[in-house]
Coordinates of C-alpha atoms and ligand atoms in Angstrom, one line a residue:
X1 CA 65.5 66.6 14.6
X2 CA 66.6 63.0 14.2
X3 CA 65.8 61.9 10.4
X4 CA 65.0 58.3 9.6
X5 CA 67.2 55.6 9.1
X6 CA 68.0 55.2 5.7
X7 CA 69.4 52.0 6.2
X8 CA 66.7 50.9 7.5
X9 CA 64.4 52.4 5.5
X10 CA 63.3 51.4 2.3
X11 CA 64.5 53.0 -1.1
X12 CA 61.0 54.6 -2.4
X13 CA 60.4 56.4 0.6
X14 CA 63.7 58.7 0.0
X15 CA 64.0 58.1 -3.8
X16 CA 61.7 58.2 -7.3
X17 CA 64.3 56.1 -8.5
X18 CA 64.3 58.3 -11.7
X19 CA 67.4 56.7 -13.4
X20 CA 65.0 53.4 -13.4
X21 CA 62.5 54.7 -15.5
X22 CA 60.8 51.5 -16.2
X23 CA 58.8 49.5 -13.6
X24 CA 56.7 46.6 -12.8
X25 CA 53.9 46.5 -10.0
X26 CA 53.3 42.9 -9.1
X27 CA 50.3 41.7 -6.9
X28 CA 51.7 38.1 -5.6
X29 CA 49.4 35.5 -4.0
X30 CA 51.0 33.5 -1.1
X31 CA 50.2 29.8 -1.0
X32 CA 53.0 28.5 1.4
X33 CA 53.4 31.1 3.9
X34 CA 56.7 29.3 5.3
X35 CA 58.1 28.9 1.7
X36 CA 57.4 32.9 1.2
X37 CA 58.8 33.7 4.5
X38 CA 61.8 31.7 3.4
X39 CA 61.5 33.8 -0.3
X40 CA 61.0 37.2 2.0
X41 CA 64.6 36.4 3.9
X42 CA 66.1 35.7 1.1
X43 CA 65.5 38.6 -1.2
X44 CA 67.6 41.6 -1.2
X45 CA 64.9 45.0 -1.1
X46 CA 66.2 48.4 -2.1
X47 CA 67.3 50.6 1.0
X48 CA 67.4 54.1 1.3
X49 CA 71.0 54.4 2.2
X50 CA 72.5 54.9 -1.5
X51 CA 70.6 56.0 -4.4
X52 CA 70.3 52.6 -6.8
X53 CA 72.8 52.6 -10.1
X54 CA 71.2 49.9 -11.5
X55 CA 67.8 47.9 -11.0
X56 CA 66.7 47.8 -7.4
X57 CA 62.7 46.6 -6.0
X58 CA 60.9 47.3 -2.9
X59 CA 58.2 45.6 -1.1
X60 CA 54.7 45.8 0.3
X61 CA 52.4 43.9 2.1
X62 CA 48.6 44.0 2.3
X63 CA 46.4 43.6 5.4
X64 CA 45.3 40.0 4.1
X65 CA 49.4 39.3 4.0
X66 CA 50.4 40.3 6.6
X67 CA 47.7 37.7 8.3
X68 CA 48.7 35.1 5.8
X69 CA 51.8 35.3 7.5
X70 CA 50.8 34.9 10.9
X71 CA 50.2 38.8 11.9
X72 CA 46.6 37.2 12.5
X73 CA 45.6 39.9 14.5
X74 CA 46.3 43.2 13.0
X75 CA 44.1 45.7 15.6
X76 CA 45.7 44.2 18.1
X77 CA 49.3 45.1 16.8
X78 CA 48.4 48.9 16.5
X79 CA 48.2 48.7 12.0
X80 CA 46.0 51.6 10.7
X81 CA 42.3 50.8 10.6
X82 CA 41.8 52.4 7.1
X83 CA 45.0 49.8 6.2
X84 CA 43.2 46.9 8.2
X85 CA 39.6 47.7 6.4
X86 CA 40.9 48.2 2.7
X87 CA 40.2 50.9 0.5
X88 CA 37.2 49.4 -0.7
X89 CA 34.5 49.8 2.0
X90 CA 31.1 50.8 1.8
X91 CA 32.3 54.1 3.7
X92 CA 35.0 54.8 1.5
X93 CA 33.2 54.5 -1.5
X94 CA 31.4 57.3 -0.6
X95 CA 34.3 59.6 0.6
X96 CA 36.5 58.6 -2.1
X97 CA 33.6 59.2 -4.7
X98 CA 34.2 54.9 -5.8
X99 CA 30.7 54.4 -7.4
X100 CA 29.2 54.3 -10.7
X101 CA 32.2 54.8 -13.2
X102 CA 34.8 54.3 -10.0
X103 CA 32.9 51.7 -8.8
X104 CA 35.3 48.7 -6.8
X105 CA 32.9 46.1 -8.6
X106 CA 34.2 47.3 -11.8
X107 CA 38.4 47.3 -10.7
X108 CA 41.0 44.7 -12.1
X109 CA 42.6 44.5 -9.1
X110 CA 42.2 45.2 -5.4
X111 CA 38.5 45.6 -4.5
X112 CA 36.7 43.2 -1.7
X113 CA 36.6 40.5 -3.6
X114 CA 40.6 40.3 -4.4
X115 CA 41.6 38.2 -1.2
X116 CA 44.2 36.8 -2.9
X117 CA 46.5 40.2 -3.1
X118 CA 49.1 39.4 -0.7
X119 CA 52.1 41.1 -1.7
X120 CA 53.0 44.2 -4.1
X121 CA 56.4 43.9 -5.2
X122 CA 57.7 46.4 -7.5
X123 CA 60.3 46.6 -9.9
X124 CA 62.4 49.4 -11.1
X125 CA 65.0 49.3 -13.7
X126 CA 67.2 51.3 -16.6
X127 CA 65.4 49.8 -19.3
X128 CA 63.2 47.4 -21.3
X129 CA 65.2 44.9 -21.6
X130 CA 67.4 45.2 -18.1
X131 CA 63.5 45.4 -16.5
X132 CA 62.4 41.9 -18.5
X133 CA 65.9 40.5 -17.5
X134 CA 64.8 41.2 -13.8
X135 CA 61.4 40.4 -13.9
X136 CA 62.3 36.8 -15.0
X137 CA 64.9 36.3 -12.5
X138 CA 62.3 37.5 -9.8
X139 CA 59.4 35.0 -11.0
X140 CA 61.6 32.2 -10.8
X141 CA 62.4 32.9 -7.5
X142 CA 58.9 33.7 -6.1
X143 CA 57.4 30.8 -8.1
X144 CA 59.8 28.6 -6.8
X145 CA 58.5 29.6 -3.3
X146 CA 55.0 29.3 -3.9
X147 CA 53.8 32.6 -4.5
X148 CA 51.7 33.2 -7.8
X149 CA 51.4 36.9 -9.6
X150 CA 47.8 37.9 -9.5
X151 CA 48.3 41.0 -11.6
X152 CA 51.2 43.0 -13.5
X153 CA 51.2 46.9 -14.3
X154 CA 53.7 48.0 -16.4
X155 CA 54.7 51.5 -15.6
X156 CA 57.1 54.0 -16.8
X157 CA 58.5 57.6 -16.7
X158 CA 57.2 59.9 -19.5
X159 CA 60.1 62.2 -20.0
X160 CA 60.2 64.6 -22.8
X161 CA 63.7 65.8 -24.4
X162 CA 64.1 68.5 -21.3
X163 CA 64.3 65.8 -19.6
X164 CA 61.6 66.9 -17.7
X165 CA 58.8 64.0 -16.6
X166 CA 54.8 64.3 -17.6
X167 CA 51.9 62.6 -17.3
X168 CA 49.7 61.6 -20.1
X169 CA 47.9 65.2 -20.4
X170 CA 50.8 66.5 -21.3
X171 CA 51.9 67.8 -18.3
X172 CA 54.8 68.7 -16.2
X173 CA 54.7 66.0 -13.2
X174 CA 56.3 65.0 -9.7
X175 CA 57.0 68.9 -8.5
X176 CA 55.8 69.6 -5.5
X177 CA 57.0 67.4 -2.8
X178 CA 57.5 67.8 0.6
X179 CA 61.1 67.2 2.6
X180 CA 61.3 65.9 6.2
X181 CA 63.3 67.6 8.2
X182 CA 66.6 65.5 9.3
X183 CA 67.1 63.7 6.0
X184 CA 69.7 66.5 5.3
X185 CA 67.7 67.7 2.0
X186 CA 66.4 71.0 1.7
X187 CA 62.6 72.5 0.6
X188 CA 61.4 75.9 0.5
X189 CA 60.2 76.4 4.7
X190 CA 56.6 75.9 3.6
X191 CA 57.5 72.2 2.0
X192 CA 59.7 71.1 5.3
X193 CA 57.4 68.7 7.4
X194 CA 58.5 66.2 10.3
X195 CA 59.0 62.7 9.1
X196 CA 57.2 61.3 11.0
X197 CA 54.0 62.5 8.3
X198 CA 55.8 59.9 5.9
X199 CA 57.7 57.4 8.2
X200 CA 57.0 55.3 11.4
X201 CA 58.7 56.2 13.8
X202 CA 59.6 59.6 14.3
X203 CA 57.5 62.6 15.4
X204 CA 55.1 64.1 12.9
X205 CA 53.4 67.1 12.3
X206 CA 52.1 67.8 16.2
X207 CA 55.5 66.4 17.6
X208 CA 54.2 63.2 18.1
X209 CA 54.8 59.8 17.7
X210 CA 52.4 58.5 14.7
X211 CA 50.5 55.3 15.8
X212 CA 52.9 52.4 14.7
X213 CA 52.7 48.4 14.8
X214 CA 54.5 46.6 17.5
X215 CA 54.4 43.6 18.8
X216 CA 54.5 44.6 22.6
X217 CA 54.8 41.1 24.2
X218 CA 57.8 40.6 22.3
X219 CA 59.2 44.3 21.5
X220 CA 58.7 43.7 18.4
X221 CA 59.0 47.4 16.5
X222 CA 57.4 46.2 13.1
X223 CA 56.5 50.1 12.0
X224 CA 60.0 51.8 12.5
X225 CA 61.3 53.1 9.2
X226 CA 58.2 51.7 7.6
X227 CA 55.0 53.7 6.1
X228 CA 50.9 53.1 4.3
X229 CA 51.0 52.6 0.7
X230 CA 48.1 54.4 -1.6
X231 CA 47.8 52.7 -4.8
X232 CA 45.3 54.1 -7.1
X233 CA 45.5 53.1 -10.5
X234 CA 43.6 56.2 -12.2
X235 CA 43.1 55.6 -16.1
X236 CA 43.3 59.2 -18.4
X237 CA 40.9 60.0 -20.9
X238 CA 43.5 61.9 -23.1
X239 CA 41.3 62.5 -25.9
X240 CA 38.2 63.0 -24.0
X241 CA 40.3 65.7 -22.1
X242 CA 41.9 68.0 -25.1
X243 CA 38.5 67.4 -27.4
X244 CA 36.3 69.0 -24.2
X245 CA 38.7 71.6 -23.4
X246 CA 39.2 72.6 -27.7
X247 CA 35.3 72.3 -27.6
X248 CA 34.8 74.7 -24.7
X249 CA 37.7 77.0 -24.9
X250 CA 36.3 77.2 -29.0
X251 CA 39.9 77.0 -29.4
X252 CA 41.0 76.0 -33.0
X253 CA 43.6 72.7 -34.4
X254 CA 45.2 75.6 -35.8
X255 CA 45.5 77.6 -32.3
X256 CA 44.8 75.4 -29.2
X257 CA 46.1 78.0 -27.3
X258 CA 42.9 78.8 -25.1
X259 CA 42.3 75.0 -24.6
X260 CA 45.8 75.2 -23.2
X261 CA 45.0 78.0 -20.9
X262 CA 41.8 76.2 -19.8
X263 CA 44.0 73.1 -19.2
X264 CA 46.4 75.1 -17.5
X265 CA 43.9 77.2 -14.6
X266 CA 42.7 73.3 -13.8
X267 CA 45.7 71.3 -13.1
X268 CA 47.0 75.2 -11.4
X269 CA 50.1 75.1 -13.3
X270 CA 51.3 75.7 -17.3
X271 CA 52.3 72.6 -19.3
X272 CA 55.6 73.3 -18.2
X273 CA 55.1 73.1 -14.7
X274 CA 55.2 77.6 -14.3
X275 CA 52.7 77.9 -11.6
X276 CA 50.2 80.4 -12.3
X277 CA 51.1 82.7 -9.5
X278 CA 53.9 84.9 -9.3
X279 CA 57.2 83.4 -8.0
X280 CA 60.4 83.4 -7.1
X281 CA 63.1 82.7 -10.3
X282 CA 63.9 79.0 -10.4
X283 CA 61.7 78.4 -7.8
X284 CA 58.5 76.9 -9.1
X285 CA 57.3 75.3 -6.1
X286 CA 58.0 79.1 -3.3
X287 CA 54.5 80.4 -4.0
X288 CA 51.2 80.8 -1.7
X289 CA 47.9 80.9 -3.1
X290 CA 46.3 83.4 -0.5
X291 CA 48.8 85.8 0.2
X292 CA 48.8 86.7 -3.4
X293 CA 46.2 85.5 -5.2
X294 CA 42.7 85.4 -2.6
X295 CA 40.5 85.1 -5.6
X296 CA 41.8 83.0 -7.6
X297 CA 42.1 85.1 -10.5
X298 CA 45.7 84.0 -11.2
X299 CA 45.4 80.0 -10.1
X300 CA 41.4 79.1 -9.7
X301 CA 40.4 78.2 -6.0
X302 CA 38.9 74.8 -7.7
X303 CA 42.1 73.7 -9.9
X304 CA 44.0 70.1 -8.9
X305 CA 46.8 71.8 -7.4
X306 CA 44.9 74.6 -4.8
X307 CA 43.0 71.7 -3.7
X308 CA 45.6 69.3 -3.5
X309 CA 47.9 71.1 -1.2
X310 CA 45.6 74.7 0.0
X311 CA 48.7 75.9 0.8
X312 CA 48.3 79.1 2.8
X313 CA 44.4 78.9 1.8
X314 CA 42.0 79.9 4.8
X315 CA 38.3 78.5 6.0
X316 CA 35.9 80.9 4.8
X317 CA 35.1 83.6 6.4
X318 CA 38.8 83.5 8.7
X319 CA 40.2 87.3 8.6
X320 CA 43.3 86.8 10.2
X321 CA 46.7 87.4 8.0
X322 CA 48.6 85.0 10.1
X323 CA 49.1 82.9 6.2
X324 CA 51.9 80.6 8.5
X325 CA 49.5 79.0 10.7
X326 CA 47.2 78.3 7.3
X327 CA 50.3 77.0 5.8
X328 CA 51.0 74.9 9.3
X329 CA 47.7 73.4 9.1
X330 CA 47.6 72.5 5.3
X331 CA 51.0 70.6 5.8
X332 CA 48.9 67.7 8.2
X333 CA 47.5 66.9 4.8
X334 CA 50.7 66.4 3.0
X335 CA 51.7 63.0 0.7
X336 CA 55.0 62.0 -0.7
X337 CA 54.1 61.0 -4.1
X338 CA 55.6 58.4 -5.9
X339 CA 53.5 57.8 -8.9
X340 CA 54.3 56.7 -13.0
X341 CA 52.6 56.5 -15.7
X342 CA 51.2 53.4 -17.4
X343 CA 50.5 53.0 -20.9
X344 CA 51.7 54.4 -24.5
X345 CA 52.2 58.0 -24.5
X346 CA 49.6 60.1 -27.1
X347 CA 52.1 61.2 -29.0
X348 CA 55.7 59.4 -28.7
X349 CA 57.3 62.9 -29.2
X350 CA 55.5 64.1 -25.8
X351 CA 54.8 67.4 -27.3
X352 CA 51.9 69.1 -25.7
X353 CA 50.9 70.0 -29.9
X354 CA 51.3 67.0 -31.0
X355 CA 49.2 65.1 -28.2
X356 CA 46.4 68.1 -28.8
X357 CA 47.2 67.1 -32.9
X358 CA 46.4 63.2 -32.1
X359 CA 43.3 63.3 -29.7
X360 CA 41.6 65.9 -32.7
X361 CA 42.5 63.1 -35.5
X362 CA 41.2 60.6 -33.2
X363 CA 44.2 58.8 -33.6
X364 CA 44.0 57.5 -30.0
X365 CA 43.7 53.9 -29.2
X366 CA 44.4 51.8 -26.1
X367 CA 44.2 52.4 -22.1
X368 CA 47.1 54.6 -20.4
X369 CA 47.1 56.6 -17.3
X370 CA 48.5 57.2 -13.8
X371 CA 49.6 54.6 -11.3
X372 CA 49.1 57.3 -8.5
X373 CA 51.3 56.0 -5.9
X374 CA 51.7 57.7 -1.7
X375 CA 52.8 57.5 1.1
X376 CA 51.7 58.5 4.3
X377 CA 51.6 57.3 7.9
X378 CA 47.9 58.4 8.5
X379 CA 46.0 57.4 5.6
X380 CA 42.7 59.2 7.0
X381 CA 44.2 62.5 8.0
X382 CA 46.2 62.4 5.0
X383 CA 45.1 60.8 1.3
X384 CA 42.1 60.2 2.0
X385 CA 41.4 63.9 3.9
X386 CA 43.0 65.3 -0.3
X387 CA 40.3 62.9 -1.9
X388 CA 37.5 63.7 -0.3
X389 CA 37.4 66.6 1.7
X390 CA 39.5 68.8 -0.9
X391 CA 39.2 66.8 -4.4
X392 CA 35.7 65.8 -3.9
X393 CA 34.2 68.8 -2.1
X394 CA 31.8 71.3 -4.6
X395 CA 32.4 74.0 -1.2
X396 CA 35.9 73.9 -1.1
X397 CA 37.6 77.2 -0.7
X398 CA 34.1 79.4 -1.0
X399 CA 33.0 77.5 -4.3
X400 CA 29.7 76.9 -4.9
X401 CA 29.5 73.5 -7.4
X402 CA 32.7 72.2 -8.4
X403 CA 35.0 69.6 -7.9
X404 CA 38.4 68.9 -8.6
X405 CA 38.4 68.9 -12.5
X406 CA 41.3 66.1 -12.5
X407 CA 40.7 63.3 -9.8
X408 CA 37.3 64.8 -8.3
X409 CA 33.8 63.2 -8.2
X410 CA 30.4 64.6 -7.6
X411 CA 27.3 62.6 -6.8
X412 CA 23.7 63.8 -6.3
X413 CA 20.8 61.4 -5.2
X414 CA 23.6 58.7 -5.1
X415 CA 24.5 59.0 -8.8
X416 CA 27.8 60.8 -10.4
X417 CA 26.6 63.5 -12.4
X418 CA 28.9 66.0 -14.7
X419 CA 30.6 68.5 -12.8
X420 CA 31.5 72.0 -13.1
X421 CA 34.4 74.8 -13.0
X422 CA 35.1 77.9 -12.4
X423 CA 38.1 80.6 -13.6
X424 CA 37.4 83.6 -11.8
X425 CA 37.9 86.5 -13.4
X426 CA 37.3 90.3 -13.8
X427 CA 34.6 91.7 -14.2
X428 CA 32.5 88.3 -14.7
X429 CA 34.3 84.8 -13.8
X430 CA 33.4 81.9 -16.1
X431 CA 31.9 78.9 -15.3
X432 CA 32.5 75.5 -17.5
X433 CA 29.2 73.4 -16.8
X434 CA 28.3 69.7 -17.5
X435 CA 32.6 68.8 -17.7
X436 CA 32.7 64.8 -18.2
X437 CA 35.1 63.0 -15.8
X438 CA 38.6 63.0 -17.4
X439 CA 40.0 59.9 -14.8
X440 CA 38.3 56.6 -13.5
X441 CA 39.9 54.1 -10.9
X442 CA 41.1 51.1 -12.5
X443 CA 42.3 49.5 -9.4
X444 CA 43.6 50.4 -5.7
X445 CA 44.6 49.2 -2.7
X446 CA 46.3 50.1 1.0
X447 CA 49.5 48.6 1.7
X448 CA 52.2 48.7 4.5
X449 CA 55.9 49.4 3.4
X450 CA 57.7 48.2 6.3
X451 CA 61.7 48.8 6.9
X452 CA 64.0 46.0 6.0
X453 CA 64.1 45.2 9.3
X454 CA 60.9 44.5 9.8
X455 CA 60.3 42.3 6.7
X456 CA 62.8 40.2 8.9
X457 CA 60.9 40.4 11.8
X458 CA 57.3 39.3 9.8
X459 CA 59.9 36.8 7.9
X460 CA 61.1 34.8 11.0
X461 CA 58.8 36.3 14.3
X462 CA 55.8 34.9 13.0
X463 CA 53.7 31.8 12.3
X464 CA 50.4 30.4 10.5
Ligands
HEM501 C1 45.5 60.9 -13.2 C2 45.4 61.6 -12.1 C3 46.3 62.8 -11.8 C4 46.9 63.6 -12.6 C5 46.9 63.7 -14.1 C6 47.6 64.6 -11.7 C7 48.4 65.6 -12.2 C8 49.1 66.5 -11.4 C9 50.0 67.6 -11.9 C10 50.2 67.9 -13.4 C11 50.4 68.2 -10.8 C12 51.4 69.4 -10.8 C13 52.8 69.1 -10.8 C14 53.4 68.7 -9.4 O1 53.4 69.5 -8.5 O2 53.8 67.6 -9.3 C15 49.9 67.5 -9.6 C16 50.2 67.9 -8.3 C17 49.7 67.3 -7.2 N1 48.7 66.2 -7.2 FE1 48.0 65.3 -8.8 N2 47.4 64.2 -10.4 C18 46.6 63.1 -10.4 C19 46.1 62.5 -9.3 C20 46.3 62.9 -8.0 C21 45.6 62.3 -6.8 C22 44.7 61.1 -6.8 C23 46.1 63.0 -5.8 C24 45.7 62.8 -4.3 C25 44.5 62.4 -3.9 C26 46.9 64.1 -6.2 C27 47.6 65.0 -5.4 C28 48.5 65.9 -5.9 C29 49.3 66.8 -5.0 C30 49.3 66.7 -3.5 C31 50.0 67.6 -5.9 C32 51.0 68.7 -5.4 C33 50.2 70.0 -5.1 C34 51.2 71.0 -4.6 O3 51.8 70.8 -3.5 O4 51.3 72.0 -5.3 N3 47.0 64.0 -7.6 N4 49.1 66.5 -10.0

């Protein structure tokens, strides 16, 4: 199968750019659409053809951009509705579980009333300094061309001295990722999906074309080698997360061990990033959930990972033992994440014991979380089908109450109320009732990642 073209193509959607540990998110305004089309021809974005040595950025438009710009009639070009509407609808409040604590009134950035968030232009580099260095460079230049930030997240890799990168609970992060198939890189069978689940262009997971932008009249191609944007910026409750889990584990400062096992059966894999279910050596990702665990007795049915990606996990009540056709039909659900953390670790060491030490001191001060960052090239089908009909859903996989105990929400008579979770277990499972939320949305938006040449095409093709 013919893989995209990583020429073409921009750098994030092939690399985490893990050398450039430290990044910046800018939301830019546009108040001279020809000056900023002038600024988008000029500025060199990160392809995907070479991995980048040094600092590199990429680029993404939103739907109120992209019309800035003179793509004044997005609907008619073939963009994505759920691009086109926003993540903050009335609908997708509800589906994405955005109300009371979520709520889009309450976000920094990117809710209904942010008309003025044009642009996302991110930053990677080495370091600090090298990322300040390149951040000043880049204001000058979009200043200079009328385009004003809005909003900056700072963002950067947590990696421990394995080298190995976490997010904020302490955990191993960035493991399970799908490969397209013609990209030349390789995936255990169940993690190989058609690229065209990630990029425009190319056939995806029913062999077909994904619906792509293009400007007919003109054969104009503006989706090929391009993809949708997820940005949720999802703040962690660190201490909230190790004091309830110490609390309800009745683990002790002196042992946190249980807490740790509690931690571990809801995010589905150890600290570490060991999955919970047997599996091949140096293999952490070659594992099904059904085939060897149906219960959940080993990695609960309700934990961040099983409802993240099922896996081989089948509806209720489905006999069969054909796990390859569950595994086939989890895989239309799959995202290419390309998150980073914001925010001062816990503990600067990044030992799980140490982070555990600080949140029981109540040493912890000041916001930090996850800029959750995916692609996709169906946001319905894909994101928003994890949020809300795996994340969200208190039936999911048989269950009878719970919701994901990381990202889920659970609302009853239109309020959030405290969810539950269950470990299965023999002879009696155990259920944790009343668990607070651990996560809250800070921020979010769609956006459209186009290939470089496109960003030519919406840089010279268009005006308005
Ligand atoms: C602060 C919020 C979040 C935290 C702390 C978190 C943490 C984790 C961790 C520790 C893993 C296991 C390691 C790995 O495979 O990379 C994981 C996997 C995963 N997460 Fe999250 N996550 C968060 C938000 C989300 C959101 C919002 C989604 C999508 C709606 C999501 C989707 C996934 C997926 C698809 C996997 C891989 C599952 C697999 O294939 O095994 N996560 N997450």
């Amino acid at each position: 199968m013919e893989g995209p073209d990583r020429n073409d193509m921009q750098g994030m959607l092939r690399y985490g750019y893990g050398r450039q540990k430290y990044a910046y998110y800018l939301m830019l305004s546009i108040n001279d659409p020809q000056a900023a089309r002038t600024w988008l021809s000029q500025t060199t974005f990160q392809s995907a053809a070479q991995s980048p040595d040094t600092h590199c950025c990429n680029l993404a438009f939103s739907a109120s951009g992209l019309q800035k710009l003179g793509l004044t009639d997005l609907e008619a070009l073939g963009f994505s509705r759920a691009f086109i509407e926003g993540m903050d609808t009335d609908h997708r409040n509800r589906t994405l579980g955005d109300f009371d604590h979520n709520a889009a009134s309450r976000w920094e950035w990117g809710n209904r009333e942010d008309n003025g968030l044009h642009l996302l232009l991110m930053i990677f580099a080495r370091t600090p300094k090298e990322l300040k260095t390149v951040y000043q460079q880049h204001k000058n230049a979009f200043l200079a061309h009328g385009l004003s930030e809005q909003h900056r997240i700072h963002a950067q890799y947590l990696q421990n001295a394995k080298g190995h990168y976490l997010e904020h609970f302490g955990f191993r992060d960035g493991l399970s990722q799908p490969e397209m198939h013609g990209t030349g890189r390789i995936a255990p069978p169940d993690h190989m999906v058609n690229p065209g689940e990630f990029v425009l262009g190319y056939p995806n997971a029913y062999e077909k074309l994904p619906h792509s932008p293009l400007d007919q009249e003109r054969n104009l191609d503006l989706g090929k080698n391009g993809s949708y944007l997820v940005f949720r910026q999802l703040e962690q409750d660190v201490a909230l997360f190790w004091q309830t889990l110490l609390d309800r584990s009745q683990a002790t400062a002196a042992d946190p061990s249980p807490a740790i096992e509690l931690a571990a059966k809801m995010v589905g894999r150890k600290p570490g990033g060991e999955p919970l279910v047997v599996h091949p050596p140096q293999q952490a990702n070659d594992f099904r959930f059904y085939e060897q665990d149906p219960l959940g007795r080993h990695c609960p049915l309700g934990s961040h990972i099983r409802r993240a990606n099922p896996r081989d996990s089948k509806s209720k009540g489905d006999q069969s033992k054909n796990f390859d056709a569950a595994v086939r039909v989890a895989n239309r659900h799959r995202i290419l994440r390309r998150g980073r953390p914001y925010g001062l670790p816990v503990a600067e060491s990044l030992q799980l014991e140490d982070i555990i030490a600080a949140c029981l001191a109540g040493e912890v001060q000041g916001e930090r979380g996850l800029n959750f960052v995916c692609f996709n090239t169906d946001i319905d089908r894909q994101f928003e089908f994890v949020q809300h009909t795996w994340a969200n859903n208190p039936k999911f996989g048989g269950l009878y109450n719970d919701v994901d105990p990381i990202i889920g929400v659970q609302r009853e008579k239109g309020r959030m109320v405290p969810t539950q979770f269950e470990v299965p277990d023999y002879p009696v499972r155990k259920r944790y009732h009343k668990l607070p939320a651990f996560t809250r949305v800070r921020g979010g938006s769609y956006f459209f990642l186009p290939g470089l040449n496109a960003i030519q095409m919406i840089a010279t093709q268009f005006k308005g």
